[in-house]
Coordinates of C-alpha atoms and ligand atoms in Angstrom, one line a residue:
M1 CA 0.1 0.1 -0.1
D2 CA 1.2 3.5 -0.9
I3 CA 2.1 5.8 2.1
R4 CA -0.6 8.3 1.0
T5 CA -3.3 5.3 1.4
K6 CA -1.8 4.3 4.5
S7 CA -2.1 7.6 6.4
V8 CA -5.9 7.7 5.2
H9 CA -6.8 4.1 5.8
N10 CA -4.8 3.0 8.8
G11 CA -6.4 3.3 12.2
V12 CA -9.9 4.3 11.1
Y13 CA -13.4 2.8 10.9
K14 CA -13.7 1.8 14.3
D15 CA -17.2 2.7 15.3
K16 CA -19.1 -0.3 15.2
S17 CA -22.0 1.7 16.7
Y18 CA -22.9 4.1 13.8
N19 CA -20.3 3.7 11.1
S20 CA -18.8 7.1 11.6
V21 CA -16.2 7.4 8.8
T22 CA -13.6 9.2 11.2
T23 CA -12.4 7.4 14.4
P24 CA -14.5 8.8 17.5
I25 CA -12.9 10.2 20.6
Y26 CA -13.2 8.2 23.8
P27 CA -12.8 10.7 26.6
T28 CA -13.1 8.4 29.3
S29 CA -10.5 7.5 32.0
T30 CA -12.0 3.9 32.5
F31 CA -13.9 1.2 30.9
A32 CA -16.4 -1.2 32.4
F33 CA -15.8 -4.9 32.8
D34 CA -18.6 -7.2 31.3
A35 CA -17.6 -9.7 34.4
L36 CA -14.6 -10.4 36.5
G37 CA -11.5 -10.9 34.0
K38 CA -13.9 -10.0 30.9
N39 CA -13.8 -6.6 29.1
K40 CA -13.7 -5.2 25.5
G41 CA -9.8 -5.0 25.5
Y42 CA -9.6 -1.7 27.5
D43 CA -9.4 -1.3 31.1
Y44 CA -8.0 2.1 32.0
T45 CA -7.0 4.9 29.7
R46 CA -3.4 5.4 30.8
S47 CA -2.8 1.7 29.7
G48 CA -4.7 1.9 26.8
N49 CA -7.7 4.1 24.7
P50 CA -9.3 3.1 21.4
T51 CA -8.6 6.6 20.0
R52 CA -5.0 6.3 21.0
T53 CA -4.7 2.7 19.4
A54 CA -6.0 4.2 16.1
L55 CA -3.2 6.7 15.7
E56 CA -0.6 4.0 17.0
E57 CA -1.8 1.8 13.9
N58 CA -1.5 4.5 11.5
I59 CA 1.8 5.5 12.4
A60 CA 3.1 2.1 13.0
A61 CA 2.1 1.5 9.3
L62 CA 3.9 4.6 8.0
E63 CA 7.0 3.8 9.7
G64 CA 6.7 0.0 8.6
G65 CA 7.2 -1.2 12.3
V66 CA 5.3 -3.9 14.3
A67 CA 3.7 -1.5 16.5
C68 CA 3.8 2.0 18.1
S69 CA 3.1 3.8 21.2
V70 CA 2.0 7.5 21.0
T71 CA 3.0 9.8 24.1
A72 CA 2.2 13.0 25.5
T73 CA 5.1 14.9 24.0
G74 CA 8.2 14.1 21.9
M75 CA 10.1 14.3 25.0
A76 CA 8.0 11.7 26.7
A77 CA 8.8 9.4 24.0
V78 CA 12.5 10.1 24.4
T79 CA 12.1 9.7 28.2
A80 CA 10.4 6.4 28.0
V81 CA 13.0 4.7 25.6
L82 CA 15.8 5.9 27.6
F83 CA 14.1 3.6 30.3
Y84 CA 15.1 0.6 28.4
L85 CA 18.3 1.2 30.0
K86 CA 19.9 0.8 33.5
P87 CA 22.5 2.5 35.5
G88 CA 25.8 1.7 34.3
D89 CA 24.6 1.7 30.7
H90 CA 26.4 3.9 28.1
V91 CA 24.8 5.7 25.2
I92 CA 26.5 7.1 22.0
T93 CA 24.7 9.8 20.4
G94 CA 25.5 13.0 18.5
D95 CA 26.9 16.4 19.2
D96 CA 24.2 18.1 17.5
I97 CA 21.0 16.6 18.4
Y98 CA 17.6 18.3 19.6
G99 CA 18.4 20.7 22.4
G100 CA 15.9 19.1 24.5
T101 CA 17.1 15.8 24.1
Y102 CA 20.6 16.9 24.9
R103 CA 19.2 18.5 28.0
L104 CA 17.6 15.4 29.2
F105 CA 20.5 13.1 28.5
D106 CA 23.1 15.6 30.1
Q107 CA 21.1 17.1 33.1
V108 CA 18.8 14.2 33.9
F109 CA 19.7 10.7 32.9
S110 CA 23.4 11.2 33.5
K111 CA 22.5 11.8 37.3
Y112 CA 21.1 8.3 37.6
G113 CA 24.3 6.3 36.3
I114 CA 23.7 6.3 32.5
S115 CA 26.6 7.7 30.4
F116 CA 26.7 9.5 27.1
S117 CA 29.3 10.3 24.5
F118 CA 28.4 13.2 22.6
V119 CA 30.2 12.5 19.2
N120 CA 30.3 13.8 15.4
M121 CA 28.3 11.1 14.1
R122 CA 29.4 11.9 10.5
D123 CA 32.9 10.8 11.7
L124 CA 32.6 6.9 11.8
D125 CA 35.9 6.6 13.5
A126 CA 34.6 8.6 16.3
V127 CA 31.6 6.6 16.6
Q128 CA 33.9 3.3 16.6
K129 CA 36.2 4.7 19.3
A130 CA 33.3 5.5 21.5
V131 CA 31.9 2.1 21.8
N132 CA 32.7 0.3 25.1
E133 CA 31.5 -3.0 26.8
N134 CA 28.8 -0.9 28.6
T135 CA 27.4 0.6 25.4
K136 CA 23.7 -0.2 25.0
M137 CA 22.1 2.4 22.7
M138 CA 23.1 4.4 19.8
W139 CA 20.8 7.6 19.4
I140 CA 21.0 9.0 15.9
E141 CA 19.1 12.1 14.7
T142 CA 19.4 13.2 11.1
P143 CA 19.2 15.7 9.4
S144 CA 20.5 17.8 12.5
N145 CA 19.0 21.1 13.7
P146 CA 19.6 23.7 12.8
L147 CA 22.6 23.0 10.3
L148 CA 20.9 20.1 8.4
N149 CA 24.1 17.9 8.8
I150 CA 23.3 14.4 7.7
V151 CA 24.3 11.2 9.6
D152 CA 24.6 7.8 7.7
I153 CA 22.3 5.7 9.4
E154 CA 23.2 2.5 8.0
A155 CA 27.0 3.1 8.4
V156 CA 26.6 4.2 12.1
I157 CA 24.6 1.1 13.1
N158 CA 27.0 -1.0 11.3
A159 CA 29.8 0.4 13.1
A160 CA 28.6 -1.3 16.3
K161 CA 26.8 -4.3 14.9
G162 CA 26.7 -7.5 16.6
K163 CA 27.3 -6.0 20.2
G164 CA 23.7 -6.0 21.4
I165 CA 23.3 -2.2 21.1
I166 CA 19.8 -0.7 20.6
S167 CA 19.7 1.6 17.6
V168 CA 17.2 4.5 17.8
V169 CA 16.5 7.1 15.2
D170 CA 14.8 10.3 16.0
N171 CA 12.9 10.8 12.7
T172 CA 11.0 13.9 13.4
F173 CA 12.6 16.0 10.8
L174 CA 11.9 14.2 7.7
S175 CA 8.8 12.1 8.7
P176 CA 8.2 8.7 7.5
Y177 CA 7.4 10.2 4.2
F178 CA 10.9 11.1 3.5
Q179 CA 12.9 8.8 5.5
S180 CA 12.4 5.2 7.0
P181 CA 14.9 4.3 9.3
F182 CA 14.0 0.5 9.7
E183 CA 15.3 0.2 6.0
F184 CA 18.7 1.1 7.4
G185 CA 18.8 -1.3 10.6
A186 CA 17.1 1.0 13.4
D187 CA 15.5 -0.9 16.2
I188 CA 13.3 1.9 17.2
V189 CA 12.0 5.1 15.8
V190 CA 11.1 8.2 17.7
H191 CA 8.9 11.1 16.5
S192 CA 8.0 14.4 18.1
T193 CA 4.5 14.3 16.4
T194 CA 4.2 18.0 17.3
K195 CA 6.0 18.6 14.2
Y196 CA 5.1 17.3 10.8
L197 CA 3.0 14.3 11.7
N198 CA 0.5 16.4 13.3
G199 CA 1.6 19.3 11.1
H200 CA -0.9 22.1 12.4
S201 CA 0.7 23.5 15.3
D202 CA -2.2 22.7 17.3
V203 CA -1.1 19.9 19.6
V204 CA 2.1 18.5 21.2
G205 CA 2.8 14.6 21.1
G206 CA 5.3 11.7 20.6
A207 CA 5.5 8.4 19.1
I208 CA 7.6 5.4 19.7
I209 CA 7.7 2.8 16.7
Y210 CA 9.3 -0.8 17.5
K211 CA 10.9 -3.2 14.8
T212 CA 10.1 -6.0 17.0
K213 CA 7.5 -7.5 19.3
E214 CA 10.1 -7.9 22.1
L215 CA 10.7 -4.2 21.9
E216 CA 7.2 -3.5 21.7
E217 CA 6.4 -5.3 25.0
R218 CA 9.0 -3.4 26.9
G219 CA 8.0 -0.1 25.4
R220 CA 4.4 -0.5 26.2
F221 CA 5.2 -1.6 29.8
L222 CA 7.2 1.5 30.0
V223 CA 5.0 4.0 28.5
N224 CA 2.2 2.7 30.8
A225 CA 4.6 2.5 34.1
L226 CA 5.8 5.8 33.4
G227 CA 2.4 7.5 32.7
V228 CA 3.5 9.2 29.6
S229 CA 0.7 8.0 27.1
E230 CA -1.1 10.6 24.9
A231 CA -4.6 11.9 25.7
P232 CA -7.3 10.6 23.5
F233 CA -8.2 14.1 22.3
D234 CA -4.7 14.8 21.3
A235 CA -4.3 11.5 19.8
W236 CA -7.5 12.3 17.6
L237 CA -6.0 15.5 16.5
V238 CA -2.5 14.1 15.4
L239 CA -4.7 11.3 13.6
R240 CA -6.6 14.0 11.7
G241 CA -3.4 15.8 10.8
V242 CA -1.5 12.7 9.8
K243 CA -3.8 11.9 6.8
T244 CA -2.5 14.8 4.8
L245 CA 1.1 14.1 5.6
A246 CA 2.2 13.1 2.0
Y247 CA 0.6 16.3 0.6
R248 CA 1.9 18.7 3.2
M249 CA 5.6 17.2 2.8
E250 CA 5.4 17.8 -0.9
A251 CA 4.4 21.2 -0.5
H252 CA 7.1 21.8 2.3
Q253 CA 9.8 20.8 0.3
A254 CA 8.9 22.4 -2.9
N255 CA 8.5 25.6 -1.1
A256 CA 11.7 25.0 0.8
L257 CA 13.9 24.1 -2.4
A258 CA 12.5 27.3 -4.0
I259 CA 13.5 29.6 -1.0
A260 CA 16.8 27.8 -0.7
Q261 CA 17.7 28.7 -4.1
F262 CA 16.5 32.2 -3.8
L263 CA 18.5 32.8 -0.7
E264 CA 21.5 31.1 -2.3
N265 CA 21.5 33.9 -4.8
H266 CA 21.0 36.8 -2.6
P267 CA 23.5 39.3 -1.6
A268 CA 22.5 39.6 1.9
V269 CA 22.8 35.7 2.6
K270 CA 26.3 34.2 3.1
K271 CA 25.6 30.6 3.2
V272 CA 22.3 28.3 2.9
Y273 CA 22.1 24.9 4.6
Y274 CA 19.5 22.8 3.0
P275 CA 19.7 19.1 1.9
G276 CA 18.1 19.7 -1.5
L277 CA 20.9 21.9 -2.9
S278 CA 23.6 20.3 -4.8
S279 CA 25.9 22.4 -3.1
H280 CA 25.3 20.3 0.2
P281 CA 28.5 18.6 1.1
Q282 CA 26.8 15.2 1.7
Y283 CA 24.4 15.2 -1.3
A284 CA 25.5 11.6 -2.3
L285 CA 24.5 10.4 1.0
I286 CA 21.5 12.3 1.0
K287 CA 20.4 10.8 -2.3
K288 CA 20.9 7.3 -0.9
Q289 CA 19.4 7.6 2.4
M290 CA 16.4 10.3 2.0
K291 CA 13.5 10.0 -0.3
G292 CA 13.1 13.8 -0.1
F293 CA 14.7 16.7 1.5
G294 CA 12.1 18.2 3.9
G295 CA 10.9 21.7 4.8
M296 CA 13.7 22.9 7.2
L297 CA 16.5 25.2 5.9
S298 CA 19.0 27.5 7.7
F299 CA 21.1 30.3 6.3
E300 CA 23.8 32.8 7.3
L301 CA 22.5 36.3 7.0
D302 CA 25.1 39.2 6.3
T303 CA 24.2 41.2 9.2
S304 CA 26.5 43.8 7.9
K305 CA 23.8 44.4 5.2
V306 CA 20.6 43.5 7.0
S307 CA 20.2 42.9 10.9
C308 CA 18.2 40.1 12.2
D309 CA 15.7 42.5 13.9
Q310 CA 15.1 44.2 10.4
L311 CA 14.4 40.7 8.8
F312 CA 12.1 39.4 11.4
S313 CA 10.2 42.7 11.9
K314 CA 9.6 43.3 8.2
L315 CA 8.2 39.8 7.5
K316 CA 4.7 39.3 7.2
Y317 CA 4.2 35.5 6.7
F318 CA 7.1 34.1 8.8
S319 CA 6.2 34.3 12.4
L320 CA 9.2 34.8 14.9
A321 CA 8.6 31.4 16.6
E322 CA 10.3 28.3 17.7
S323 CA 9.1 24.7 16.8
L324 CA 8.5 23.7 13.2
G325 CA 6.6 21.4 10.8
G326 CA 3.3 23.2 10.7
V327 CA 1.7 24.4 7.6
E328 CA 2.4 28.1 8.5
S329 CA 6.1 29.3 8.0
L330 CA 8.2 30.2 11.0
I331 CA 11.6 31.9 11.3
E332 CA 13.8 31.9 14.4
H333 CA 17.2 32.8 15.8
P334 CA 18.8 29.5 17.0
W335 CA 21.5 31.4 19.0
L336 CA 19.0 33.5 21.1
M337 CA 16.0 31.0 21.0
S338 CA 15.8 27.4 20.2
H339 CA 19.4 26.5 20.8
S340 CA 20.4 29.0 23.6
S341 CA 20.4 26.2 26.4
M342 CA 23.6 24.9 24.6
G343 CA 25.7 27.7 25.8
E344 CA 27.9 30.0 24.1
K345 CA 30.7 27.3 23.7
G346 CA 28.2 24.5 22.6
L347 CA 27.0 27.0 20.0
K348 CA 30.3 27.9 18.8
S349 CA 31.5 24.5 18.6
S350 CA 28.3 23.2 16.6
G351 CA 29.0 25.7 14.2
I352 CA 25.8 28.0 15.1
T353 CA 26.5 31.7 14.9
Q354 CA 24.8 34.9 15.7
E355 CA 23.9 35.3 12.1
T356 CA 22.3 32.0 11.7
I357 CA 18.6 31.9 11.0
R358 CA 16.4 28.8 10.8
V359 CA 13.2 28.6 8.8
S360 CA 10.5 26.2 9.0
V361 CA 8.9 26.5 5.5
G362 CA 5.1 26.3 5.5
I363 CA 2.8 25.3 2.6
E364 CA 1.8 28.8 1.5
S365 CA 2.4 29.9 -2.1
A366 CA 6.2 29.8 -2.5
Q367 CA 5.9 33.2 -4.6
D368 CA 4.3 34.8 -1.7
L369 CA 6.9 33.6 0.6
I370 CA 9.7 34.8 -1.6
D371 CA 8.3 38.1 -2.2
D372 CA 8.0 38.5 1.7
L373 CA 11.7 37.7 1.8
T374 CA 12.7 40.0 -1.0
Q375 CA 11.1 43.0 0.5
A376 CA 12.3 42.1 4.2
L377 CA 16.0 41.6 2.9
K378 CA 16.1 45.0 1.1
Ligands
LIG1 C1 10.6 19.0 19.0 C2 11.6 17.8 18.8 C3 11.5 16.9 20.0 C4 10.9 17.1 21.2 O1 9.6 16.9 20.8 P1 8.3 17.9 22.0 O2 7.2 17.1 21.3 O3 8.7 19.3 21.8 O4 8.4 17.3 23.3 C5 12.6 15.8 19.9 N1 13.3 15.8 18.9 C6 13.2 16.6 17.8 C7 14.0 16.5 16.5 C8 12.4 17.6 17.8 O5 12.5 18.4 16.7

């Protein structure tokens, strides 16, 4: 089945009472038993809820996993997956991962006996050198945020193959429409559904997709035990959003490519980071691993010509806001906003400057967006 059909037809048609074509919301905390030990498959909403099940079936099908758990936020999904580990275990991850994930690893889990190596995952030698006998998890995020560096998922996983290491890929930036980590050997895929999967900037949520039944069993136990599952209404919103994933991703990508090409030729722009530009240093890997380029781009503004303040204040269609993946275009300043928690040293070593601007390109008309940028960059 094509992914466009999967996103519309998985996890719906569950209403046996009235045959509603969309999945009903079940706003209930608990479910009555028919008799002792006998119920209709649900007992308590933290553990399971039919609306949530519908979304889980849908996302599992999109990623090609055996099952999925959806969670209250993307960070709830990351948190639950880290609990596969125990004190003494070691994790290898990238040095340019999502700031909230970095903070959770560095400031929370490291206090509970789990150690982390933050390495440049484009350097396979560095990955291999970081592996030790306690390494139990590999946490991969690609493309990176905000500089759109690409990690070779298959090569990184192979660098530690046969050592019993669980490999996890955060696939938020491209969505299952443009990247399928299971095809490259991932064991678990996670998402912030807040971003492209929902796509309408009106709910926060997360997802964990499992490659095997064993991983699913442990994952479901953890999500229930930790109490991080997604509310039925929120799950319903994501299920509504996900049905148009394919069409939104195509529109995000077409607009992002047009804007990246426009910015690459603009005199007030020093450099553009976008996987769809053949000038991207990892273009060959991009072609091999990704089915598309996504809707995120960053650029270096020549602030001797146009200040960040001028750009932000003159734009009409790009809201100055964090987050990404919604239908509306957003623009932001990673140094002062999304990535400020990295501190000056971390920012500098990752290559982010005070002139770096990140854009989440929406699905408006490309021409309107380019006209808007043209007047704001004057
Ligand atoms: C936003 C994001 C998260 C965290 O998700 P929330 O829904 O904000 O908790 C994790 N990983 C990536 C790549 C993200 O962009």
